[in-house]
Tab-separated table of C-alpha atoms and ligand atoms in Angstrom:
chain	number	residue	atom	x	y	z
A	11	MET	CA	9.611	67.892	11.272
A	12	SER	CA	6.517	69.183	12.982
A	13	GLU	CA	6.952	71.355	16.040
A	14	ILE	CA	5.249	68.770	18.266
A	15	SER	CA	7.159	65.725	17.026
A	16	GLY	CA	8.423	63.460	19.788
A	17	PHE	CA	5.514	64.415	22.040
A	18	GLU	CA	2.064	62.941	22.514
A	19	PRO	CA	-0.916	64.982	23.675
A	20	VAL	CA	-3.237	63.648	26.397
A	21	ILE	CA	-6.676	65.217	26.618
A	22	GLY	CA	-9.678	64.803	28.921
A	23	LEU	CA	-12.917	66.749	28.434
A	24	GLU	CA	-15.468	68.036	30.917
A	25	VAL	CA	-18.796	68.796	29.260
A	26	HIS	CA	-21.717	70.601	30.869
A	27	ALA	CA	-25.078	69.977	29.238
A	28	GLN	CA	-28.212	71.921	30.176
A	29	LEU	CA	-31.161	69.579	30.500
A	30	LEU	CA	-34.350	70.271	28.569
A	31	THR	CA	-36.674	70.088	31.556
A	32	ASN	CA	-39.576	72.508	31.832
A	33	SER	CA	-38.616	73.631	35.309
A	34	LYS	CA	-35.408	74.113	37.261
A	35	ILE	CA	-33.642	71.395	39.200
A	36	PHE	CA	-34.575	72.462	42.753
A	37	CYS	CA	-37.592	74.762	42.310
A	38	GLY	CA	-40.643	75.222	40.087
A	39	CYS	CA	-39.284	78.173	38.080
A	40	LYS	CA	-39.456	77.814	34.334
A	41	VAL	CA	-36.306	77.083	32.335
A	42	SER	CA	-36.299	79.365	29.326
A	43	TYR	CA	-33.635	81.115	27.306
A	44	GLY	CA	-33.802	84.780	26.283
A	45	GLN	CA	-36.484	85.952	28.741
A	46	GLN	CA	-36.634	89.263	30.603
A	47	PRO	CA	-33.616	89.190	32.979
A	48	ASN	CA	-34.398	88.031	36.535
A	49	SER	CA	-38.022	87.240	35.657
A	50	LEU	CA	-37.653	83.473	36.177
A	51	THR	CA	-36.607	83.396	39.813
A	52	CYS	CA	-37.968	82.495	43.243
A	53	PRO	CA	-36.614	82.354	46.829
A	54	VAL	CA	-35.049	78.926	46.162
A	55	CYS	CA	-33.028	79.801	43.064
A	56	LEU	CA	-32.247	83.271	44.436
A	57	GLY	CA	-30.758	81.559	47.496
A	58	LEU	CA	-32.854	83.456	50.025
A	59	PRO	CA	-32.440	82.297	53.636
A	60	GLY	CA	-34.805	79.533	54.688
A	61	ALA	CA	-35.756	78.440	51.161
A	62	LEU	CA	-35.402	74.694	50.637
A	63	PRO	CA	-34.563	72.762	47.450
A	64	VAL	CA	-36.780	69.940	46.113
A	65	LEU	CA	-35.250	67.695	43.444
A	66	ASN	CA	-36.802	67.623	39.954
A	67	LYS	CA	-37.488	63.987	39.081
A	68	ARG	CA	-37.340	64.622	35.356
A	69	ALA	CA	-33.783	65.977	35.637
A	70	VAL	CA	-32.770	62.708	37.292
A	71	GLU	CA	-34.464	60.732	34.528
A	72	PHE	CA	-32.635	62.757	31.847
A	73	ALA	CA	-29.293	62.101	33.547
A	74	MET	CA	-30.173	58.399	33.708
A	75	ARG	CA	-30.913	58.348	29.982
A	76	MET	CA	-27.461	59.669	29.161
A	77	ILE	CA	-25.713	57.323	31.600
A	78	LEU	CA	-27.539	54.256	30.285
A	79	ALA	CA	-27.181	55.272	26.626
A	80	THR	CA	-23.401	55.479	27.019
A	81	GLY	CA	-23.124	52.147	28.855
A	82	GLY	CA	-22.476	53.580	32.313
A	83	THR	CA	-23.830	52.492	35.692
A	84	VAL	CA	-26.607	54.414	37.416
A	85	LYS	CA	-25.746	54.264	41.093
A	86	ASN	CA	-28.539	53.166	43.428
A	87	ARG	CA	-27.455	55.862	45.858
A	88	SER	CA	-25.830	59.159	45.039
A	89	VAL	CA	-25.239	62.244	47.134
A	90	PHE	CA	-25.582	65.961	46.453
A	91	ALA	CA	-22.809	68.181	47.751
A	92	ARG	CA	-22.196	71.872	48.217
A	93	LYS	CA	-19.421	73.336	46.134
A	94	ASN	CA	-18.593	76.616	47.843
A	95	TYR	CA	-17.259	79.640	46.030
A	96	PHE	CA	-17.973	83.311	45.807
A	97	TYR	CA	-19.124	84.769	42.533
A	98	PRO	CA	-21.627	87.528	41.733
A	99	ASP	CA	-23.821	85.176	39.668
A	100	LEU	CA	-24.065	82.652	42.509
A	101	PRO	CA	-26.349	84.203	45.125
A	102	LYS	CA	-26.276	81.239	47.541
A	103	GLY	CA	-22.474	81.302	47.713
A	104	TYR	CA	-22.449	77.635	46.739
A	105	GLN	CA	-23.545	75.456	43.896
A	106	ILE	CA	-25.374	72.192	44.560
A	107	SER	CA	-23.470	69.496	42.701
A	108	GLN	CA	-22.380	65.910	43.250
A	109	TYR	CA	-18.861	65.155	44.403
A	110	ASP	CA	-17.537	61.786	45.532
A	111	LYS	CA	-20.839	59.955	44.972
A	112	PRO	CA	-22.103	60.914	41.512
A	113	ILE	CA	-25.184	59.323	39.968
A	114	GLY	CA	-23.322	57.932	36.952
A	115	GLN	CA	-20.081	56.008	36.651
A	116	GLY	CA	-18.243	54.580	33.649
A	117	GLY	CA	-19.467	54.087	30.099
A	118	LYS	CA	-17.868	55.257	26.879
A	119	ILE	CA	-18.394	57.272	23.729
A	120	LYS	CA	-17.515	55.666	20.402
A	121	PHE	CA	-16.868	58.049	17.551
A	122	LYS	CA	-15.424	58.213	14.062
A	123	LEU	CA	-12.699	60.459	12.735
A	124	GLU	CA	-12.869	62.250	9.378
A	125	ASN	CA	-10.912	59.387	7.748
A	126	GLY	CA	-13.387	56.803	9.040
A	127	GLN	CA	-11.134	55.520	11.823
A	128	GLU	CA	-13.074	54.352	14.904
A	129	LYS	CA	-12.136	55.584	18.366
A	130	SER	CA	-13.502	55.190	21.847
A	131	CYS	CA	-13.184	57.369	24.927
A	132	GLY	CA	-14.062	56.192	28.418
A	133	LEU	CA	-16.296	58.215	30.718
A	134	THR	CA	-15.216	58.709	34.301
A	135	ARG	CA	-18.521	59.985	35.639
A	136	ILE	CA	-21.757	61.786	34.876
A	137	HIS	CA	-23.219	63.867	37.667
A	138	LEU	CA	-26.125	66.219	38.256
A	139	GLU	CA	-25.749	69.822	39.318
A	140	GLU	CA	-27.346	73.238	39.061
A	141	ASP	CA	-26.221	76.022	36.763
A	142	ALA	CA	-25.222	79.454	38.076
A	143	GLY	CA	-26.577	82.803	36.835
A	144	LYS	CA	-24.915	84.963	34.238
A	145	SER	CA	-22.855	88.125	34.495
A	146	LEU	CA	-23.364	90.514	31.610
A	147	HIS	CA	-20.160	92.452	31.334
A	148	PRO	CA	-20.129	96.026	30.007
A	149	GLU	CA	-20.219	96.208	26.247
A	150	HIS	CA	-20.623	99.909	25.608
A	151	GLY	CA	-18.377	101.298	28.293
A	152	GLU	CA	-20.976	101.254	31.086
A	153	PRO	CA	-19.274	101.395	34.476
A	154	TYR	CA	-21.072	98.278	35.764
A	155	THR	CA	-21.684	94.577	35.201
A	156	ARG	CA	-25.265	93.332	35.236
A	157	VAL	CA	-26.378	90.024	36.690
A	158	ASP	CA	-29.174	87.850	35.287
A	159	LEU	CA	-30.247	85.069	37.622
A	160	ASN	CA	-32.696	83.365	35.248
A	161	ARG	CA	-30.153	80.624	34.598
A	162	CYS	CA	-29.634	79.913	38.321
A	163	GLY	CA	-30.856	76.403	39.074
A	164	THR	CA	-31.068	75.227	35.474
A	165	PRO	CA	-30.366	71.482	35.611
A	166	LEU	CA	-27.025	70.347	34.212
A	167	ILE	CA	-25.257	67.105	33.775
A	168	GLU	CA	-21.483	67.181	33.770
A	169	ILE	CA	-19.902	64.465	31.671
A	170	VAL	CA	-16.254	63.896	32.597
A	171	SER	CA	-14.114	61.883	30.199
A	172	GLU	CA	-11.112	59.735	30.929
A	173	PRO	CA	-7.832	61.163	29.576
A	174	ASP	CA	-8.217	58.911	26.512
A	175	ILE	CA	-8.178	61.564	23.780
A	176	ARG	CA	-4.934	62.008	21.838
A	177	SER	CA	-5.506	64.913	19.439
A	178	ALA	CA	-7.644	67.992	18.871
A	179	GLU	CA	-9.319	66.202	15.985
A	180	GLU	CA	-10.306	63.346	18.298
A	181	ALA	CA	-11.708	65.860	20.766
A	182	TYR	CA	-13.847	67.268	17.949
A	183	GLY	CA	-15.081	63.777	17.016
A	184	TYR	CA	-15.865	62.952	20.651
A	185	LEU	CA	-17.823	66.169	21.155
A	186	SER	CA	-19.819	65.776	17.939
A	187	LYS	CA	-20.879	62.285	18.943
A	188	LEU	CA	-21.643	63.328	22.513
A	189	LYS	CA	-23.862	66.124	21.252
A	190	GLN	CA	-25.591	63.798	18.788
A	191	ILE	CA	-26.407	61.307	21.547
A	192	LEU	CA	-27.742	64.073	23.830
A	193	GLN	CA	-29.950	65.272	20.993
A	194	TYR	CA	-31.193	61.772	20.134
A	195	LEU	CA	-32.102	61.309	23.800
A	196	GLU	CA	-33.890	64.691	23.725
A	197	VAL	CA	-32.212	65.702	26.967
A	198	CYS	CA	-30.201	68.703	25.676
A	199	SER	CA	-30.441	71.025	22.680
A	200	GLY	CA	-26.693	70.780	22.105
A	201	ASP	CA	-26.549	74.470	21.210
A	202	MET	CA	-23.061	75.609	22.130
A	203	GLU	CA	-23.518	79.193	20.987
A	204	LYS	CA	-26.336	79.667	23.479
A	205	GLY	CA	-24.250	77.956	26.164
A	206	HIS	CA	-26.594	74.966	26.415
A	207	LEU	CA	-23.530	72.796	25.920
A	208	ARG	CA	-20.156	73.893	27.314
A	209	CYS	CA	-16.803	72.226	27.234
A	210	ASP	CA	-13.604	72.563	29.275
A	211	ALA	CA	-10.532	70.816	27.917
A	212	ASN	CA	-7.704	69.399	30.037
A	213	VAL	CA	-4.504	69.159	28.043
A	214	SER	CA	-1.052	67.781	28.757
A	215	VAL	CA	1.796	66.427	26.624
A	216	ARG	CA	4.372	63.705	27.302
A	217	PRO	CA	7.388	62.355	25.420
A	218	VAL	CA	6.299	59.548	23.074
A	219	GLY	CA	6.725	56.235	24.916
A	220	GLN	CA	6.406	57.727	28.410
A	221	LYS	CA	3.607	56.182	30.511
A	222	LYS	CA	3.286	58.899	33.110
A	223	PHE	CA	1.055	61.822	32.177
A	224	GLY	CA	2.489	65.297	31.981
A	225	THR	CA	1.168	68.266	33.966
A	226	ARG	CA	-2.171	69.450	32.597
A	227	THR	CA	-3.725	72.808	32.052
A	228	GLU	CA	-7.442	73.406	31.777
A	229	LEU	CA	-8.864	75.433	28.897
A	230	LYS	CA	-12.160	77.260	29.301
A	231	ASN	CA	-14.362	79.700	27.425
A	232	MET	CA	-14.597	78.061	23.994
A	233	ASN	CA	-17.985	78.572	22.364
A	234	SER	CA	-17.890	76.168	19.441
A	235	PHE	CA	-16.431	72.722	18.721
A	236	LYS	CA	-14.058	74.353	16.239
A	237	GLY	CA	-13.007	76.725	19.030
A	238	VAL	CA	-12.262	73.736	21.280
A	239	GLU	CA	-10.202	72.157	18.510
A	240	LYS	CA	-8.206	75.347	17.949
A	241	ALA	CA	-7.657	75.994	21.651
A	242	ILE	CA	-6.364	72.453	22.175
A	243	ASN	CA	-3.979	72.702	19.224
A	244	TYR	CA	-2.734	76.030	20.509
A	245	GLU	CA	-2.099	74.566	23.963
A	246	ILE	CA	-0.408	71.387	22.652
A	247	LYS	CA	2.049	73.545	20.717
A	248	ARG	CA	2.662	75.910	23.605
A	249	GLN	CA	3.376	73.120	26.105
A	250	THR	CA	5.592	71.181	23.685
A	251	LYS	CA	7.645	74.239	22.818
A	252	LEU	CA	7.996	75.109	26.477
A	253	ILE	CA	9.239	71.620	27.401
A	254	LYS	CA	11.552	71.391	24.379
A	255	SER	CA	13.168	74.643	25.408
A	256	GLY	CA	13.819	73.293	28.908
A	257	GLY	CA	10.805	74.770	30.719
A	258	THR	CA	8.079	73.031	32.712
A	259	VAL	CA	4.310	73.299	32.440
A	260	THR	CA	2.565	74.628	35.528
A	261	GLN	CA	-0.932	73.435	36.330
A	262	SER	CA	-3.289	76.297	35.594
A	263	THR	CA	-6.587	77.386	34.113
A	264	LEU	CA	-6.468	79.221	30.788
A	265	LEU	CA	-9.144	81.240	29.017
A	266	TRP	CA	-9.412	80.885	25.255
A	267	ASP	CA	-9.632	84.240	23.469
A	268	GLU	CA	-11.473	83.590	20.225
A	269	LYS	CA	-10.616	86.999	18.775
A	270	LYS	CA	-6.903	86.813	19.513
A	271	GLN	CA	-6.742	83.026	19.021
A	272	VAL	CA	-4.665	82.599	22.156
A	273	ALA	CA	-5.194	81.044	25.584
A	274	GLU	CA	-4.330	83.262	28.524
A	275	GLU	CA	-3.811	82.265	32.114
A	276	MET	CA	-6.761	82.915	34.401
A	277	ARG	CA	-5.375	81.322	37.577
A	278	SER	CA	-2.550	79.010	38.492
A	279	LYS	CA	-2.802	76.031	40.838
A	280	GLU	CA	-1.414	77.981	43.798
A	281	GLU	CA	-4.374	80.315	43.647
A	282	SER	CA	-6.796	77.524	42.699
A	283	LYS	CA	-9.966	77.422	44.692
A	284	ASP	CA	-10.673	75.119	47.549
A	285	TYR	CA	-14.353	74.407	47.107
A	286	ARG	CA	-14.778	73.005	50.642
A	287	TYR	CA	-17.209	70.351	49.420
A	288	PHE	CA	-19.562	68.811	51.965
A	289	PRO	CA	-22.812	66.813	51.661
A	290	GLU	CA	-25.802	69.054	50.985
A	291	PRO	CA	-27.708	69.073	54.288
A	292	ASP	CA	-30.993	70.207	52.735
A	293	LEU	CA	-31.337	67.188	50.422
A	294	VAL	CA	-31.627	63.495	51.216
A	295	ASN	CA	-29.545	60.933	49.334
A	296	LEU	CA	-30.763	60.276	45.814
A	297	ILE	CA	-32.050	56.700	45.666
A	298	VAL	CA	-32.770	55.095	42.296
A	299	ASN	CA	-34.295	51.615	42.367
A	300	ASP	CA	-33.832	48.941	39.710
A	301	ALA	CA	-37.404	49.199	38.441
A	302	TRP	CA	-36.889	52.856	37.557
A	303	LYS	CA	-33.587	52.103	35.856
A	304	GLU	CA	-35.195	49.341	33.824
A	305	ASP	CA	-38.031	51.606	32.827
A	306	VAL	CA	-35.677	54.332	31.577
A	307	SER	CA	-33.476	51.784	29.838
A	308	LYS	CA	-36.467	50.171	28.102
A	309	ASN	CA	-37.639	53.515	26.801
A	310	LEU	CA	-34.339	54.705	25.318
A	311	PRO	CA	-34.756	55.653	21.649
A	312	GLU	CA	-32.785	53.969	18.895
A	313	LEU	CA	-29.341	55.593	19.054
A	314	PRO	CA	-27.282	56.872	16.083
A	315	ASP	CA	-25.065	53.779	15.668
A	316	GLU	CA	-27.947	51.309	15.845
A	317	LYS	CA	-30.014	53.449	13.521
A	318	SER	CA	-27.328	53.712	10.900
A	319	THR	CA	-26.696	49.930	10.949
A	320	ARG	CA	-30.417	49.321	10.532
A	321	LEU	CA	-30.805	51.824	7.677
A	322	ILE	CA	-28.005	50.085	5.771
A	323	SER	CA	-29.694	46.706	6.086
A	324	ASP	CA	-33.291	47.893	5.593
A	325	TYR	CA	-32.733	50.181	2.617
A	326	HIS	CA	-29.470	48.923	1.112
A	327	ILE	CA	-27.707	52.244	1.249
A	328	ARG	CA	-24.001	52.920	1.606
A	329	GLN	CA	-22.433	53.375	5.017
A	330	TYR	CA	-21.546	56.980	4.272
A	331	ASP	CA	-25.150	57.784	3.335
A	332	ALA	CA	-26.405	56.131	6.514
A	333	LEU	CA	-24.024	58.305	8.514
A	334	VAL	CA	-25.311	61.485	6.886
A	335	LEU	CA	-28.957	60.462	7.201
A	336	THR	CA	-28.644	59.626	10.907
A	337	ASP	CA	-26.983	62.931	11.711
A	338	SER	CA	-30.220	63.887	13.443
A	339	ARG	CA	-33.250	61.884	14.450
A	340	ALA	CA	-35.438	64.264	12.472
A	341	LEU	CA	-33.531	63.644	9.243
A	342	ALA	CA	-33.494	59.864	9.704
A	343	ASP	CA	-37.234	59.862	10.465
A	344	TYR	CA	-37.833	61.959	7.371
A	345	TYR	CA	-35.911	59.546	5.185
A	346	GLU	CA	-37.818	56.572	6.553
A	347	LYS	CA	-41.116	58.337	5.839
A	348	VAL	CA	-40.055	58.907	2.224
A	349	MET	CA	-39.326	55.178	2.027
A	350	VAL	CA	-42.856	54.229	3.124
A	351	ASP	CA	-44.123	54.858	-0.409
A	352	PHE	CA	-40.963	54.489	-2.420
A	353	GLY	CA	-38.844	51.448	-3.110
A	354	ASP	CA	-35.416	52.688	-4.147
A	355	GLY	CA	-33.464	53.394	-0.961
A	356	GLN	CA	-30.322	54.675	-2.623
A	357	ALA	CA	-32.215	57.009	-4.981
A	358	ALA	CA	-34.109	58.494	-2.035
A	359	ALA	CA	-30.881	58.805	-0.013
A	360	ASN	CA	-29.182	60.612	-2.901
A	361	TRP	CA	-32.085	62.985	-3.413
A	362	ILE	CA	-32.376	63.892	0.234
A	363	GLN	CA	-28.665	64.455	0.681
A	364	THR	CA	-27.994	66.497	-2.417
A	365	GLU	CA	-31.237	68.239	-3.338
A	366	PHE	CA	-33.133	68.477	-0.069
A	367	LEU	CA	-30.276	69.124	2.354
A	368	GLY	CA	-28.804	71.483	-0.237
A	369	LEU	CA	-31.911	73.669	-0.326
A	370	LEU	CA	-32.404	73.503	3.439
A	371	LYS	CA	-28.878	74.708	3.983
A	372	GLU	CA	-29.061	77.393	1.320
A	373	SER	CA	-32.295	78.830	2.712
A	374	LYS	CA	-31.341	78.211	6.375
A	375	VAL	CA	-34.583	76.318	6.980
A	376	GLU	CA	-34.795	73.509	9.549
A	377	ILE	CA	-36.110	70.192	8.308
A	378	GLN	CA	-39.116	70.429	10.632
A	379	GLU	CA	-40.062	73.797	9.127
A	380	SER	CA	-39.859	72.712	5.510
A	381	LYS	CA	-42.988	72.911	3.343
A	382	VAL	CA	-41.944	69.714	1.606
A	383	THR	CA	-43.408	66.615	3.252
A	384	PRO	CA	-41.811	63.168	2.864
A	385	GLU	CA	-44.875	62.062	0.859
A	386	MET	CA	-44.233	64.865	-1.651
A	387	ILE	CA	-40.687	63.613	-2.201
A	388	SER	CA	-41.868	60.003	-2.634
A	389	ALA	CA	-44.351	61.126	-5.291
A	390	LEU	CA	-41.699	63.140	-7.126
A	391	LEU	CA	-39.136	60.341	-7.074
A	392	ALA	CA	-41.745	57.882	-8.362
A	393	LYS	CA	-42.196	60.095	-11.414
A	394	VAL	CA	-38.453	60.049	-12.097
A	395	LYS	CA	-38.377	56.301	-11.654
A	396	SER	CA	-41.220	55.799	-14.134
A	397	GLY	CA	-39.623	58.083	-16.694
A	398	GLU	CA	-42.379	60.678	-16.531
A	399	LEU	CA	-39.807	63.264	-15.415
A	400	SER	CA	-36.124	63.535	-16.226
A	401	GLY	CA	-33.706	64.166	-13.370
A	402	LYS	CA	-33.302	67.721	-14.596
A	403	MET	CA	-37.048	68.379	-14.652
A	404	ALA	CA	-37.412	66.825	-11.233
A	405	LYS	CA	-34.883	69.302	-9.860
A	406	GLU	CA	-36.876	72.161	-11.372
A	407	VAL	CA	-40.114	70.806	-9.886
A	408	PHE	CA	-38.418	70.305	-6.534
A	409	GLY	CA	-37.128	73.874	-6.416
A	410	GLU	CA	-40.675	75.116	-6.897
A	411	MET	CA	-42.048	72.583	-4.414
A	412	PHE	CA	-39.526	73.699	-1.814
A	413	ALA	CA	-40.456	77.357	-2.273
A	414	SER	CA	-44.233	77.043	-2.529
A	415	GLY	CA	-45.166	73.740	-0.859
A	416	LYS	CA	-47.143	72.734	-3.981
A	417	GLN	CA	-47.493	69.098	-5.012
A	418	ALA	CA	-45.358	67.781	-7.893
A	419	GLU	CA	-48.510	66.972	-9.879
A	420	ASP	CA	-49.696	70.602	-9.798
A	421	ILE	CA	-46.302	72.070	-10.610
A	422	ILE	CA	-45.955	69.753	-13.588
A	423	LYS	CA	-49.360	70.860	-14.891
A	424	ASP	CA	-48.662	74.560	-14.348
A	425	LYS	CA	-45.331	74.396	-16.102
A	426	GLY	CA	-46.439	72.011	-18.817
A	427	LEU	CA	-43.552	69.753	-17.922
A	428	VAL	CA	-43.866	66.405	-19.583
A	429	GLN	CA	-41.054	64.198	-20.592
A	430	LEU	CA	-41.282	63.130	-24.244
A	431	SER	CA	-40.781	59.401	-24.369
A	432	ASP	CA	-42.952	58.636	-27.358
A	433	GLU	CA	-40.716	56.969	-29.936
A	434	SER	CA	-42.604	57.948	-33.049
A	435	ALA	CA	-42.868	61.632	-32.095
A	436	LEU	CA	-39.192	61.757	-31.118
A	437	GLY	CA	-38.323	59.779	-34.284
A	438	THR	CA	-39.820	62.500	-36.474
A	439	ILE	CA	-37.887	65.228	-34.652
A	440	ILE	CA	-34.663	63.226	-34.961
A	441	ASP	CA	-35.187	62.582	-38.671
A	442	ASN	CA	-35.545	66.329	-39.254
A	443	ILE	CA	-32.407	67.130	-37.287
A	444	ILE	CA	-30.376	64.526	-39.165
A	445	SER	CA	-31.638	65.775	-42.520
A	446	VAL	CA	-30.519	69.381	-41.862
A	447	ASN	CA	-27.044	68.242	-40.677
A	448	PRO	CA	-25.734	66.109	-43.546
A	449	ASP	CA	-22.065	67.046	-42.880
A	450	ASN	CA	-22.136	65.850	-39.290
A	451	LEU	CA	-23.989	62.725	-40.318
A	452	ALA	CA	-21.210	61.898	-42.786
A	453	LYS	CA	-18.505	62.571	-40.202
A	454	TYR	CA	-20.308	60.376	-37.707
A	455	ARG	CA	-20.501	57.558	-40.186
A	456	ASP	CA	-16.792	58.126	-40.918
A	457	GLY	CA	-16.002	57.246	-37.302
A	458	LYS	CA	-16.432	60.522	-35.392
A	459	THR	CA	-18.979	58.869	-33.088
A	460	ASN	CA	-18.506	61.502	-30.403
A	461	LEU	CA	-20.765	63.662	-32.574
A	462	LEU	CA	-23.592	61.752	-30.888
A	463	GLY	CA	-23.411	64.433	-28.223
A	464	PHE	CA	-24.011	67.131	-30.804
A	465	PHE	CA	-27.158	65.386	-32.068
A	466	VAL	CA	-28.467	64.759	-28.533
A	467	GLY	CA	-27.962	68.461	-27.863
A	468	GLN	CA	-29.947	69.406	-30.928
A	469	VAL	CA	-32.845	67.171	-29.906
A	470	MET	CA	-32.849	68.615	-26.406
A	471	LYS	CA	-32.838	72.126	-27.805
A	472	GLU	CA	-35.718	71.304	-30.128
A	473	THR	CA	-37.765	69.727	-27.301
A	474	LYS	CA	-36.822	72.362	-24.701
A	475	GLY	CA	-35.112	69.700	-22.639
A	476	GLN	CA	-38.219	67.566	-22.343
A	477	ALA	CA	-37.063	64.583	-24.386
A	478	ASN	CA	-36.344	61.392	-22.474
A	479	PRO	CA	-32.541	61.086	-22.788
A	480	GLN	CA	-32.531	57.295	-22.810
A	481	VAL	CA	-35.010	57.122	-25.673
A	482	VAL	CA	-33.182	59.876	-27.601
A	483	ASN	CA	-29.856	58.083	-27.275
A	484	LYS	CA	-31.303	54.798	-28.420
A	485	LEU	CA	-33.138	56.276	-31.438
A	486	LEU	CA	-30.221	58.469	-32.491
A	487	LYS	CA	-27.795	55.562	-32.485
A	488	GLU	CA	-30.147	53.484	-34.616
A	489	LYS	CA	-30.757	56.252	-37.097
A	490	LEU	CA	-27.191	57.588	-37.320
A	491	GLU	CA	-25.807	54.169	-37.897
A	492	GLY	CA	-28.461	53.907	-40.591
B	19	LIG	P1	-10.979	69.044	38.134
B	19	LIG	O1	-12.168	69.132	39.015
B	19	LIG	O2	-9.707	69.443	38.757
B	19	LIG	O3	-11.186	69.661	36.808
B	19	LIG	P2	-11.745	66.448	37.328
B	19	LIG	O4	-11.265	65.138	37.862
B	19	LIG	O5	-13.138	66.840	37.464
B	19	LIG	O6	-10.756	67.505	37.890
B	19	LIG	O7	-11.437	66.478	35.764
B	19	LIG	C1	-10.233	66.125	35.320
B	19	LIG	C2	-10.302	66.029	33.814
B	19	LIG	O8	-8.981	66.140	33.340
B	19	LIG	C3	-10.803	64.679	33.318
B	19	LIG	O9	-11.472	64.832	32.102
B	19	LIG	C4	-9.511	63.907	33.119
B	19	LIG	O10	-9.634	62.916	32.114
B	19	LIG	C5	-8.558	64.972	32.674
B	19	LIG	N1	-7.155	64.752	33.053
B	19	LIG	C6	-6.680	64.342	34.229
B	19	LIG	N2	-5.334	64.295	34.196
B	19	LIG	C7	-4.943	64.716	32.967
B	19	LIG	C8	-3.687	64.912	32.330
B	19	LIG	N3	-2.545	64.696	32.944
B	19	LIG	N4	-3.702	65.364	31.060
B	19	LIG	C9	-4.847	65.616	30.420
B	19	LIG	N5	-6.058	65.459	30.975
B	19	LIG	C10	-6.118	65.008	32.225
B	20	LIG	MG1	-12.099	70.607	35.767
B	21	LIG	ZN1	-36.746	79.303	41.349
């Protein structure tokens, strides 16, 4: 019996996504990662007295994209609020966020589990807020912590889920899909390692069959989806064990320690902060009219689910292939460009998934940076289709194409790669091979027909692998059977 049997986990996720705007949410400072510390600041994002915020329209539009793409409602009126707390990376002493009147309400994320099972998780709200700066804690025993305020005022959306998630694996599936949608919408890079996407997980457990939720804890500080999955599993086990042994869970915030693989308490509810929210007096209400909503809605790109359904019907590929090919917009676009000049959808899907993605992964090259254009792949696949190249030769040509960016045509010339399909030339070679192997010929005719493989091998050796296997098989059978 598993250690959590008899109990059901309940999970709700809070995701912060940095928006890919050029400038910050309330000032004109540039948003850029990895710049000289404190070089991208001004009186507004430094929180100097008298400086006033002005809302970035593009940030609002990006939030609207995500709300509309997930089936939520963009509120006609939403309100910014001050969330007050003291922290060294928050020079104003408050963060401008949205509280009881967020811009987005409702919607859901549909996602698939590893075994293909479909799930759905409701969204409570999506709101806009500004990011804080960053404290750089001592790494080499310095006696001080440094503060970089470049991140202050970076626009964020916070996406709060309903407590609809029931396992760590589901949380992983939800996050992957959420990230994919953000990337399709081009509103967030989705890079968790760089902190462009951050996730807090609320976890509780309850006896199977009980309606009422158990007391939750909130996990923070995970820096990968796998980390989130592990932290949740850790916490489910801890809470279940605690309850089974007669204890009770206390509401608290825990920090995940990736090195130690444990979650440690940061603060309990008693010491939890009172943020003393109140409406931001320096900003008017955010009004979004229907025309703007319609405009954003009309201009949403094709989303992953729609794209994968369309690829299956347009190119007659399997559902699994469509899922892989729509992993990113760039990959799906690439595939469709290959298909402009090539007719066999499944062959192109196979080639891209095994050969192309294989080499990209191996060489850690992004698809956009590859020297191989979609047209080059179409041309190569056409040569396989026509029998000019064998699959094996095509792989050799492709390896060279990937490394050098040369066209298939040129590589074939340079390497003298031609597939021998000519029946009379191959016939002569086969006759010679049969005549120097009389024993095997006799055995074959005696019923050991699996010796066909031996003869095919000999022909391939003789032709340095350039013989067309279909033609060789056909001729050999004719001749061996005499
Ligand atoms: P807070 O500001 O205290 O974090 P929010 O309402 O912003 O509260 O977020 C609460 C998150 O916790 C939501 O994702 C919600 O689905 C989830 N949640 C609420 N109650 C529970 C519970 N008992 N168990 C697990 N998750 C929960
Ligand atoms: Mg929270
Ligand atoms: Zn600024």
